[in-house]
Amino acid sequence: MSMFCFQCQETARGTGCTVRGVCGKTEDIARIQDLLVYTTKGLAEVVYKGKIDVNEIMRCNHELLNSLFMTITNANFDGPMLINQIKKVIAYREEAKKLTSETSWSDAATFEYTTDEEMQEKAAAIGVLATEHEDLRSLKEMVVYGLKGMAAYSEHALNGEKENVEIYRFMYEALYLVTTEMTADDLVALVMKTGEHGVMSMALLDEANTSKYGHPEITSVDIGVRNNPGILISGHDLTDLEQLLEQTKGTGVDVYTHSEMLPAHYYPAFKKYDHFAGNYGGSWWHQVDDFFSFNGPVLFTTNCIVPPRKEGYRERIFTTGSAGLPGAKHIYRLADGSKDFSEIIKMAKETEPPKEIETGTIVGGFAHNQVFALADKVVDAVKSGAIKKFVVMAGCDGRMNSRKYYTEFAEALPKDTVILTAGCAKYRYNKLDLGDIGGIPRVLDAGQCNDSYSLALIALKLKEVFELEDVNDLPIAYNIAWYEQKAVIVLLSLLYLGVKNIHLGPTLPGFLSPNVAKVLVDTFGIAGIDTVENDIKNLIL
Ligand code: FSO
Ligand code: SF4
C-alpha cells in the first residue's frame, strides 16, 4: 500500500484512499502530510511531558495550528511547503526542549529531517495504520481530525486577533495522548473533551469575526456579474478578505466571493465596499467550471482546493495562509503582519470581466444575533403551529452523486418546516424557491461551517424560551452533511453540547470502525441517511 488516508467523506470505497486521493492528493503528499502530523505529535510530547507553559511559546502554538490546518482535506497540495513546515516544527520542538528538564523522548520527538527519500520511507511507517487495533485507531483518528478542525477555526480566530491558550494546551495534551497506550473508554472521554474544545474554538472565532466586522444581518447577495474585471476570493478567512477589499478600493476591480466566502456579505463591515460585487458560482467542487468562466484571478484563503486537471485557469490561482497548490503563487504575510495582494490586482486588471452564469439573489445572515432579534416572531410562529419543525442541514457539500439527496430532501420537506443551515452544504438548496413562513425564509443561513456554533446557540436559546429541560425536546431534527475534518469538530461539538439523534450523510465516516460506530449509535443516536421518503417520515412527520 503506497498511502493510506480515510479522513474525509469521499475516501475511496468508503474505506480509505490507498493509491491516490480522490481529492487529488498524491502518495508523496499524503506521506508528507502524515509526517507533518507525526512531527506535531513529537512537539506535543515535548510541551506536554515537559510541562511547558504554553504562554511561553506563542509562536510555536501558532505554527501548531498552521501545521494541522495544512493537512486538512483540500487545503495544501504543495510538497516543498509541507516539508518546510515539518522542518519548522522540528526547530520549534528543539527550542521547546530547552524549556524543560525532561530528557526522555520518543522517536516523534527526536527524529530529524534527513533526505526526502528517507523521510518518504519514514512516513510510510508512521501513518494512520501504525495503530493496529481497529477501534483504538478509529477513536484516535477521530480525535486527530477533530483537532485539525479546531486548528483551522483557531487559526482564523488568531488572524482576527483572538486566541485562547487553553485551546493550545488541550491540543498538545490530546496530540500527545493519542501516541500513548489508551483504553477505548479513555479515548471516548478524550473525544468528548475534543468536542468541548471545539465549542471553545468556534465561540472564539465567532467573537473574532463579530467584534471586528459586526454581527451578520439579513442580506440579499447578488449572484450575477458586473462589467468590471474581478477577483474571486474563496475559503474562509475574513481578515484576508478585508485586506483584499481595502487594496482593491478605487482600482476598478470588483471582488466576488466563492463557496464558503459567501457569508462575508452578511457582515456589516464589508457593506461599505461598493466594489464587493456579489457571489459567483456554487460550492467548492464547482470551481472547475466556475473558475474558467470567471476569467479573473482567484485567491484561496483555505480549502477546498481542487487541483486543476486541465489547463486554463491554474495560472490565475493564488493561495495564502495554510492553503497551497503547486504552480500557484503563494502570498505570504509580510513582517508587519499584512499581505500584499498587488500582483493579483495587477493580473485582474488585464483580464476580462466575469462571464454571467446566473442572475438573481440569495438571502442569508441568520446567525445568532439576527435570529435572536427575530425571536418573538419565530416563537410566535412555533406557538401558532405555523412552524412545526426546524431541520438543521448544516455541513459540507461534495462531489458525490448521492448528495442530490439533500436537494430532494429540502424540496420534499413540508411547507411548515424551516431549514437551519451553515457551511457549504447550503448550495444544495439555497437557490431553490422554498418560500417563507409569515416573512421568515424557509432556509435560514447562519454562515460558514464554523457558524454551526450559531445554530447551537439558537437551539439553546429556544430551549430557554420554551422552558425545556433538554435541548433534544425541541422540535429540531438534525440531518447533517459532512465532508472534511472541520465537519468532524462541528459534530463532536454538537455531541458535547448534548445534541442527540444526528443523522449524518451521505455516508458515515470511513474512519469509524464497526464497534466505534455502534458506540455512537447507542450513546448518541447517530444514524446515517435513508431514502428521502423514509427520512421525511422518520425525522419530520
Ligand atoms: Fe466546505 Fe471545504 Fe467550510 Fe469544509 S468549503 S467543505 S467543512 O472546507 O470548511 O464547509
Ligand atoms: Fe482520500 Fe479524502 Fe484523504 Fe483525500 S483527504 S486522500 S480523498 S480520504
XYZ file of C-alpha atoms and ligand atoms in Angstrom:
559
model
C 0.000 0.000 0.000
C 1.615 3.257 -1.066
C -0.512 5.558 1.132
C -3.476 5.367 3.448
C -5.930 8.147 4.176
C -9.538 7.900 5.296
C -10.076 11.318 6.820
C -12.809 12.632 4.527
C -16.207 11.554 3.274
C -15.042 10.936 -0.275
C -12.442 8.357 0.757
C -12.119 5.591 -1.837
C -14.780 2.869 -1.478
C -15.748 4.440 1.834
C -12.770 2.753 3.472
C -9.537 4.516 2.505
C -7.522 6.024 -0.333
C -4.570 3.714 -0.921
C -3.086 4.738 -4.263
C -4.035 8.357 -4.838
C -6.545 10.518 -3.009
C -9.936 11.066 -4.568
C -9.158 14.690 -3.612
C -6.106 14.632 -5.892
C -3.546 14.080 -3.122
C -0.633 12.023 -4.471
C 1.029 9.343 -2.385
C 4.073 11.573 -1.821
C 1.935 14.412 -0.476
C -0.146 12.012 1.636
C 3.019 10.670 3.264
C 4.499 14.110 3.861
C 1.235 15.204 5.487
C 1.342 12.097 7.695
C 4.866 13.039 8.648
C 3.803 16.584 9.453
C 1.092 15.275 11.795
C 3.683 12.939 13.348
C 6.020 15.885 13.857
C 3.298 17.849 15.650
C 2.795 14.830 17.919
C 6.503 14.964 18.773
C 6.234 18.666 19.534
C 3.165 17.934 21.668
C 5.123 15.337 23.606
C 7.820 17.863 24.441
C 5.322 20.505 25.517
C 3.013 18.184 27.452
C 5.505 15.814 29.054
C 7.955 18.657 29.568
C 5.204 20.611 31.402
C 5.998 23.698 29.343
C 3.783 26.729 29.896
C 2.064 27.359 26.551
C 2.115 31.086 27.282
C 5.867 30.970 26.821
C 5.741 29.502 23.330
C 3.160 31.561 21.471
C 4.852 31.422 18.049
C 5.177 27.676 18.398
C 1.439 27.469 19.236
C 0.641 29.367 16.058
C 2.760 27.015 13.966
C 0.936 24.078 15.542
C -2.338 25.496 14.200
C -0.851 26.109 10.778
C 0.656 22.602 10.613
C -2.576 20.782 11.368
C -4.582 23.096 9.124
C -2.237 22.312 6.220
C -3.155 18.614 6.469
C -6.908 19.137 6.241
C -8.560 17.760 3.118
C -8.090 20.013 0.075
C -6.040 22.637 1.907
C -2.460 22.139 0.803
C -1.000 20.054 -2.020
C 2.403 21.766 -2.077
C 5.237 19.340 -1.182
C 8.035 21.879 -0.588
C 5.740 23.999 1.582
C 4.753 20.975 3.676
C 8.375 19.843 4.031
C 9.361 23.324 5.087
C 6.659 23.177 7.734
C 7.993 19.860 9.075
C 11.428 21.430 9.420
C 9.939 24.460 11.146
C 8.058 22.310 13.674
C 11.239 20.309 14.375
C 13.068 23.579 15.048
C 10.330 24.713 17.460
C 10.402 21.274 19.090
C 14.127 21.590 19.746
C 13.708 25.119 21.092
C 10.959 23.883 23.413
C 13.267 21.199 24.814
C 15.415 23.965 26.236
C 12.490 24.947 28.480
C 12.277 21.606 30.287
C 14.453 19.319 32.363
C 12.732 16.235 30.902
C 15.096 14.247 28.704
C 13.360 11.032 27.735
C 11.673 11.339 24.372
C 10.103 9.051 21.791
C 11.049 8.910 18.109
C 8.417 11.503 17.172
C 10.129 13.972 19.493
C 13.673 13.269 18.348
C 13.767 12.490 14.615
C 15.466 14.958 12.326
C 14.641 15.675 8.703
C 17.289 13.999 6.558
C 16.769 13.380 2.856
C 13.388 13.470 1.117
C 13.789 9.771 0.255
C 14.454 8.786 3.855
C 11.529 10.858 5.005
C 9.207 9.184 2.496
C 10.276 5.841 3.932
C 9.778 7.036 7.458
C 6.362 8.427 6.605
C 5.273 5.021 5.339
C 5.940 3.566 8.797
C 4.174 6.168 10.943
C 0.855 6.680 9.103
C -2.667 6.002 10.305
C -2.273 2.218 10.033
C 0.599 2.248 12.536
C -2.118 1.858 15.184
C -3.064 -1.757 14.586
C -6.119 -2.070 16.794
C -9.033 -1.037 14.611
C -11.168 0.548 17.347
C -8.333 2.402 19.016
C -7.208 3.663 15.596
C -10.739 4.832 14.876
C -11.011 6.770 18.149
C -7.511 8.207 17.926
C -8.051 9.426 14.380
C -11.387 10.927 15.369
C -9.531 12.987 17.974
C -6.819 13.997 15.476
C -9.383 15.001 12.828
C -11.286 16.996 15.446
C -8.013 18.737 16.331
C -7.427 19.582 12.677
C -10.830 21.263 12.503
C -10.155 23.027 15.803
C -6.796 24.224 14.451
C -8.481 25.693 11.370
C -11.050 27.637 13.376
C -8.464 28.748 15.929
C -6.178 29.989 13.159
C -8.951 32.144 11.694
C -9.676 33.470 15.188
C -5.984 34.228 15.650
C -5.913 36.112 12.347
C -8.785 38.121 13.808
C -6.629 38.769 16.890
C -8.398 36.408 19.273
C -6.787 33.421 20.885
C -7.327 31.147 23.829
C -4.273 29.402 25.255
C -6.468 26.739 26.853
C -7.209 25.511 23.317
C -3.478 25.262 22.589
C -2.852 23.484 25.890
C -5.529 20.938 25.099
C -4.236 20.389 21.571
C -0.780 19.443 22.878
C -2.313 17.194 25.506
C -4.575 15.379 23.060
C -1.920 15.052 20.357
C 0.461 13.553 22.860
C -2.100 11.246 24.464
C -3.064 9.639 21.155
C 0.564 8.499 20.796
C 0.328 6.631 24.110
C -1.478 3.448 25.060
C -5.017 4.330 25.970
C -8.127 2.298 26.681
C -11.192 2.729 24.485
C -13.022 4.337 27.426
C -10.268 6.893 27.928
C -10.319 7.651 24.231
C -14.079 8.148 24.216
C -13.605 10.647 27.061
C -10.892 12.380 25.009
C -13.240 12.545 22.008
C -15.760 14.363 24.218
C -13.107 16.725 25.533
C -12.195 17.442 21.935
C -15.834 18.403 21.354
C -15.723 20.689 24.395
C -12.693 22.491 22.999
C -14.316 22.536 19.580
C -17.128 24.639 21.056
C -14.492 26.942 22.530
C -12.755 27.351 19.177
C -15.989 28.140 17.337
C -17.020 30.590 20.067
C -13.623 32.261 19.776
C -13.925 32.596 16.011
C -17.436 33.946 16.369
C -16.096 36.553 18.798
C -13.212 37.429 16.453
C -15.496 37.853 13.453
C -18.311 39.725 15.158
C -16.080 42.022 17.206
C -14.219 43.085 14.070
C -16.944 43.052 11.445
C -20.220 43.332 13.374
C -22.990 40.771 13.679
C -24.251 39.146 10.473
C -27.608 40.564 9.428
C -30.236 39.617 6.873
C -28.671 40.297 3.498
C -29.579 39.724 -0.097
C -26.494 38.757 -2.105
C -26.290 39.284 -5.852
C -25.255 36.166 -7.804
C -24.968 37.906 -11.179
C -21.990 39.844 -12.539
C -20.918 43.421 -13.264
C -18.854 44.863 -16.102
C -15.509 45.328 -14.354
C -12.725 42.771 -14.122
C -12.944 40.797 -10.908
C -11.054 38.841 -8.270
C -12.721 35.764 -6.824
C -11.933 35.004 -3.190
C -12.586 31.559 -1.746
C -12.032 29.773 1.565
C -12.987 31.045 4.994
C -10.615 33.789 6.141
C -12.363 37.117 6.643
C -9.171 39.013 7.504
C -7.731 38.141 4.088
C -10.954 39.372 2.513
C -10.783 42.629 4.432
C -7.249 43.305 3.188
C -8.193 42.429 -0.367
C -11.186 44.786 -0.262
C -9.020 47.592 1.114
C -6.321 47.085 -1.522
C -8.770 46.895 -4.433
C -10.564 50.124 -3.456
C -10.604 52.546 -6.390
C -8.739 50.188 -8.727
C -11.687 49.416 -10.987
C -11.504 45.766 -9.930
C -14.521 44.119 -8.282
C -14.306 41.416 -5.628
C -16.612 38.393 -5.696
C -16.924 35.569 -3.170
C -16.893 31.878 -3.996
C -18.290 28.960 -1.960
C -17.662 29.384 1.794
C -16.760 33.059 1.452
C -20.391 33.901 0.565
C -21.378 34.644 4.209
C -18.861 37.515 4.301
C -21.586 39.568 2.612
C -23.714 39.251 5.757
C -21.262 41.266 7.902
C -21.990 44.997 8.223
C -18.299 45.976 7.938
C -17.997 44.677 4.375
C -21.067 46.500 3.103
C -19.184 49.774 2.833
C -17.173 48.474 -0.128
C -19.021 49.352 -3.335
C -16.799 47.030 -5.324
C -17.723 43.998 -3.185
C -19.887 42.767 -6.033
C -21.548 39.515 -5.009
C -21.137 35.752 -5.012
C -20.060 33.844 -8.093
C -20.818 30.171 -8.744
C -21.543 27.264 -6.438
C -19.898 25.245 -3.698
C -16.194 24.332 -3.698
C -16.243 21.460 -6.181
C -17.939 23.594 -8.846
C -14.672 25.534 -9.101
C -13.512 23.508 -12.082
C -16.240 25.197 -14.136
C -16.701 28.420 -12.172
C -13.030 29.456 -12.382
C -12.979 29.063 -16.153
C -15.893 31.382 -16.718
C -14.867 33.830 -14.011
C -11.935 34.957 -16.186
C -10.111 36.778 -13.391
C -7.668 35.625 -10.704
C -8.771 33.507 -7.749
C -7.438 33.754 -4.197
C -7.692 30.700 -1.939
C -7.529 31.616 1.735
C -8.176 27.993 2.845
C -9.636 24.775 1.490
C -11.382 23.447 -0.515
C -8.971 23.434 -3.456
C -9.495 21.038 -6.348
C -6.128 20.599 -8.098
C -6.831 21.670 -11.704
C -6.641 18.688 -14.063
C -6.853 20.724 -17.249
C -5.112 23.930 -18.140
C -6.975 27.197 -18.480
C -7.084 28.701 -15.030
C -4.208 27.250 -12.966
C -2.074 30.305 -13.739
C -4.808 32.523 -12.263
C -4.809 30.775 -8.863
C -3.144 32.325 -5.813
C -3.016 30.844 -2.320
C -2.372 32.310 1.100
C -2.342 31.167 4.751
C -2.374 27.388 5.199
C -3.522 26.776 1.622
C -1.063 25.669 -1.055
C -1.076 24.338 -4.595
C 1.950 23.551 -6.791
C 2.241 26.111 -9.557
C 0.087 28.663 -7.760
C 1.721 31.767 -6.339
C 1.566 31.847 -2.532
C 1.095 35.199 -0.839
C 2.982 35.205 2.471
C 2.367 37.535 5.355
C 4.810 40.460 5.478
C 6.863 41.327 8.557
C 4.233 43.860 9.690
C 1.522 41.158 9.529
C -0.160 42.459 6.380
C -0.411 40.773 2.979
C 0.362 42.371 -0.351
C -2.200 41.392 -2.981
C -0.923 43.804 -5.653
C 0.134 41.023 -8.021
C -3.416 39.621 -8.008
C -4.872 43.075 -8.598
C -2.453 43.690 -11.460
C -3.450 40.390 -13.071
C -7.145 41.163 -12.596
C -6.806 44.451 -14.485
C -5.592 42.544 -17.527
C -8.454 40.031 -17.554
C -11.968 40.089 -18.961
C -14.908 40.692 -16.606
C -16.562 37.502 -15.344
C -18.978 35.736 -17.650
C -22.533 35.698 -16.353
C -23.576 32.185 -15.333
C -26.712 33.032 -13.367
C -28.684 36.011 -12.114
C -30.693 36.788 -9.022
C -30.006 36.903 -5.314
C -29.664 34.627 -2.326
C -30.603 35.624 1.197
C -28.624 34.847 4.356
C -27.284 36.340 7.547
C -29.250 34.385 10.130
C -26.506 33.972 12.697
C -27.392 34.016 16.409
C -27.704 37.763 16.878
C -30.046 38.215 13.926
C -32.185 35.232 14.885
C -32.380 36.423 18.498
C -33.609 39.772 17.154
C -36.374 37.861 15.384
C -37.000 35.589 18.367
C -40.526 36.856 19.111
C -41.607 36.271 15.552
C -40.048 32.808 15.480
C -41.506 31.808 18.839
C -44.967 33.027 17.817
C -44.731 31.034 14.599
C -43.858 27.915 16.595
C -46.614 28.517 19.139
C -49.242 29.115 16.458
C -48.170 25.963 14.630
C -47.080 27.896 11.529
C -43.609 26.398 12.058
C -43.846 22.735 13.056
C -40.220 21.807 12.848
C -36.702 23.087 12.255
C -34.211 20.929 10.398
C -30.519 21.583 10.867
C -28.982 20.781 7.497
C -25.569 22.337 8.103
C -22.248 20.938 6.957
C -20.493 20.447 3.675
C -21.157 19.848 0.042
C -19.227 17.322 -2.023
C -18.996 15.799 -5.477
C -20.799 12.529 -4.871
C -23.952 11.984 -6.836
C -25.646 10.723 -3.709
C -25.624 14.308 -2.377
C -28.597 15.034 -4.643
C -30.415 13.585 -1.666
C -30.043 16.919 0.134
C -31.703 18.907 -2.644
C -34.509 16.380 -2.836
C -34.884 16.290 0.937
C -35.131 20.106 1.083
C -37.746 20.074 -1.687
C -39.747 17.301 -0.045
C -39.911 18.967 3.374
C -43.423 20.009 4.412
C -44.069 23.741 3.998
C -44.282 24.251 7.754
C -40.628 23.376 8.284
C -37.625 25.699 8.355
C -34.081 24.688 7.365
C -31.258 25.985 9.573
C -28.005 25.824 7.678
C -24.326 26.768 7.753
C -21.327 25.686 5.686
C -21.134 24.845 2.020
C -23.888 22.201 2.377
C -26.371 25.017 1.670
C -25.525 25.151 -2.031
C -27.645 22.022 -2.477
C -30.792 24.060 -1.781
C -30.045 27.783 -1.293
C -31.054 28.705 -4.820
C -34.377 26.865 -4.685
C -37.508 28.909 -4.150
C -38.691 27.360 -0.892
C -40.690 30.428 0.136
C -41.219 31.763 3.633
C -43.453 31.318 6.661
C -45.024 34.645 7.618
C -41.933 36.501 6.406
C -39.425 34.024 7.897
C -37.493 32.458 4.981
C -37.632 28.651 4.949
C -33.840 28.491 4.597
C -32.033 30.370 7.353
C -28.337 30.519 6.530
C -26.172 31.314 9.566
C -22.919 31.464 7.594
C -19.800 29.336 7.225
C -19.380 25.829 8.650
C -17.971 27.279 11.895
C -21.191 29.269 12.250
C -22.833 25.962 13.129
C -21.966 27.398 16.518
C -24.741 29.938 15.895
C -27.174 27.115 15.241
C -26.240 25.545 18.573
C -26.767 28.892 20.320
C -30.137 29.272 18.612
C -31.159 25.793 19.805
C -30.056 26.601 23.363
C -31.974 29.894 23.239
C -35.144 28.145 22.057
C -34.748 25.606 24.855
C -34.658 28.509 27.321
C -37.635 30.309 25.760
C -39.768 27.169 25.750
C -38.543 26.309 29.255
C -37.422 22.832 28.309
C -35.092 20.617 30.330
C -33.362 19.077 27.393
C -32.264 20.536 24.056
C -33.434 17.301 22.440
C -37.049 18.075 23.393
C -37.136 20.911 20.861
C -38.862 20.427 17.518
C -35.478 20.266 15.769
C -34.215 17.416 13.571
C -30.556 17.145 12.556
C -29.747 15.974 9.049
C -26.135 16.985 8.580
C -23.908 16.544 5.544
C -20.205 16.121 6.240
C -17.098 16.149 4.095
C -13.866 17.062 5.850
C -12.352 17.500 9.292
C -13.970 20.813 10.171
C -17.254 18.937 9.986
C -15.756 16.418 12.418
C -15.132 19.117 15.025
C -18.607 20.551 14.420
C -20.087 17.090 15.008
C -18.028 16.483 18.155
C -19.038 19.931 19.429
C -22.725 19.146 18.952
C -22.287 15.822 20.748
C -20.540 17.598 23.593
C -23.467 20.033 23.822
C -25.766 17.071 24.296
C -27.448 17.006 20.887
C -28.710 13.524 20.089
C -30.111 11.674 17.081
C -27.988 13.422 14.471
C -28.324 11.943 11.008
C -25.047 12.088 9.158
C -24.558 11.612 5.458
C -24.258 10.971 2.648
C -22.207 8.138 4.210
C -20.921 7.556 7.722
C -17.204 8.271 8.162
C -14.871 5.557 6.847
C -12.708 6.073 9.934
C -15.451 4.723 12.197
C -14.778 1.073 12.973
C -17.954 -1.030 13.380
C -17.557 -1.019 17.181
C -16.969 2.729 17.403
C -19.915 3.347 15.086
C -22.011 1.213 17.446
C -20.959 3.327 20.445
C -22.033 6.468 18.562
C -25.340 4.871 17.652
C -26.038 3.541 21.145
C -24.863 6.594 23.106
C -25.828 9.463 20.844
C -28.394 8.011 18.478
C -26.209 8.879 15.470
C -27.597 7.421 12.283
C -26.939 7.544 8.578
C -29.448 8.609 5.962
C -32.030 6.519 4.140
C -34.265 7.450 1.220
C -35.738 10.948 1.172
C -39.198 9.491 1.653
C -38.229 7.416 4.693
C -36.237 10.217 6.266
C -39.077 12.704 5.877
C -41.310 10.148 7.597
C -38.828 9.343 10.370
C -37.273 12.720 11.055
C -40.025 15.175 10.297
C -43.545 13.777 10.417
Fe -16.973 23.458 2.861
Fe -14.471 22.759 2.159
Fe -16.464 25.023 5.394
Fe -15.076 22.485 4.696
S -15.543 24.557 1.501
S -16.005 21.575 2.924
S -16.264 21.543 6.316
O -13.626 23.163 3.679
O -14.908 24.061 5.760
O -17.855 23.948 4.594
Fe -8.804 10.309 0.219
Fe -10.123 12.218 1.500
Fe -7.697 11.508 2.291
Fe -8.038 12.851 0.006
S -8.449 13.580 2.118
S -6.700 11.095 0.323
S -9.976 11.935 -0.712
S -9.548 10.253 2.345
